[in-house]
mmCIF file of C-alpha atoms in Angstrom:
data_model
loop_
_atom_site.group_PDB
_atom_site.id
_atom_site.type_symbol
_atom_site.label_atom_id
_atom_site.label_comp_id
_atom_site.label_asym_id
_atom_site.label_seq_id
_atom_site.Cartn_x
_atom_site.Cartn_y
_atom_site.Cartn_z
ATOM 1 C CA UNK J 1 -10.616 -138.041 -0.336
ATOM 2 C CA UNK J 2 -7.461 -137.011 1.823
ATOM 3 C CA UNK J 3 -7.367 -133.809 3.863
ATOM 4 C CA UNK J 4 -5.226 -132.278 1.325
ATOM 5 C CA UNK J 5 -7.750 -133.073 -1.995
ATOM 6 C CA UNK J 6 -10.697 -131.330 0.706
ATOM 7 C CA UNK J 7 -8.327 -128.668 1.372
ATOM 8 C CA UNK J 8 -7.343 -127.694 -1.866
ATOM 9 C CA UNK J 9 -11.044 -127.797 -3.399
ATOM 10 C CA UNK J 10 -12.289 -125.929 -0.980
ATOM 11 C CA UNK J 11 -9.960 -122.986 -1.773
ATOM 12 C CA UNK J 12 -10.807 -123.678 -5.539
ATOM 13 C CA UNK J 13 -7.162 -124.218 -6.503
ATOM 14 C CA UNK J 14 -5.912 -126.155 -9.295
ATOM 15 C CA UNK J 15 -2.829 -128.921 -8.536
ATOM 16 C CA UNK J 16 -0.835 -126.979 -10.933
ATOM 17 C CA UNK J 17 -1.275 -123.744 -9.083
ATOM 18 C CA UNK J 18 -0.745 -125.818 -5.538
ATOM 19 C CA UNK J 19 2.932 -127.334 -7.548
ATOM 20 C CA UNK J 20 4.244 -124.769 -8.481
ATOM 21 C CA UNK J 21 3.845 -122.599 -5.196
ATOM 22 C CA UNK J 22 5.707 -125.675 -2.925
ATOM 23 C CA UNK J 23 8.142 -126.949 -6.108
ATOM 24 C CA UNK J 24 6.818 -130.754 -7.326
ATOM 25 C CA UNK J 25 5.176 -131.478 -10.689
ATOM 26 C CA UNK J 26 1.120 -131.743 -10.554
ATOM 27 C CA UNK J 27 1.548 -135.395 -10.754
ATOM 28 C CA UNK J 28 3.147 -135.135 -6.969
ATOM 29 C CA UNK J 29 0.239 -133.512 -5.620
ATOM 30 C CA UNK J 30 -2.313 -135.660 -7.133
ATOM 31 C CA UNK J 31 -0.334 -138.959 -5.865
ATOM 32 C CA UNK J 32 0.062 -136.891 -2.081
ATOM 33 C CA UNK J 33 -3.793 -136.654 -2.584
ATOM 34 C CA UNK J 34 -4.654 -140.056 -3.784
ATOM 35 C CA UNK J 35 -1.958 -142.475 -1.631
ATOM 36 C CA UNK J 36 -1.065 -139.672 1.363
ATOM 37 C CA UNK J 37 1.636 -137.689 2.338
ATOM 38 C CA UNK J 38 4.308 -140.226 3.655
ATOM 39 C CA UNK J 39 7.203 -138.071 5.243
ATOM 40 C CA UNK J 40 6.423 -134.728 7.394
ATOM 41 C CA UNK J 41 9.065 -132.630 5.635
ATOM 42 C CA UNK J 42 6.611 -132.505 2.593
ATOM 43 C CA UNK J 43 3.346 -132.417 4.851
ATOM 44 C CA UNK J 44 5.411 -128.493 6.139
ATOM 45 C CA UNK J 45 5.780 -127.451 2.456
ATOM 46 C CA UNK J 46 1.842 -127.813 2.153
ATOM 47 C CA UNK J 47 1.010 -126.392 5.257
ATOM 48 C CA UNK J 48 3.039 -123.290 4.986
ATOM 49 C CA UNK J 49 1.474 -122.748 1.579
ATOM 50 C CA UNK J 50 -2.018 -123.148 3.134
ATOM 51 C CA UNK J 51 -1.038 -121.393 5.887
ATOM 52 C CA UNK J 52 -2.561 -124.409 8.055
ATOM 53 C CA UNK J 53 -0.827 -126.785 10.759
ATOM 54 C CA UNK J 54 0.941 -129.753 9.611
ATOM 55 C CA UNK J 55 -1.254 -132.022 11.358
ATOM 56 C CA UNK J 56 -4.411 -130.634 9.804
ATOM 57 C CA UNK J 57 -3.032 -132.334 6.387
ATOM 58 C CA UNK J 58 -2.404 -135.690 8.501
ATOM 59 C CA UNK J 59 -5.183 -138.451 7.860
ATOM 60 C CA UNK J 60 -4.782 -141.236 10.101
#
């Protein structure tokens, strides 16, 4: 499970609710959870809507 999956479950949000607030389809969020997030301009959309740093959403 990526940082982001953890992240979102633990704030018991749905991918839907997560799209819509940063502006990709469901389907986006659930790849960005499954494969990564693979460019840092999308890694600051999630982290400004979780209000976290970027590198908090980074798995190496």
């Amino acid at each position: 499970m990526t940082a982001l999956a953890r992240l979102r479950k633990s704030k018991k949000l749905r991918l839907r609710q997560v799209a819509e607030a940063i502006g990709v389809t469901p389907q986006t969020v659930w790849k960005h959870e499954k494969c990564g997030i693979k460019t840092f301009r999308i890694v600051k959309n999630y982290a400004a809507f979780f209000r976290c740093s970027p590198f908090d959403l980074i798995d190496l």
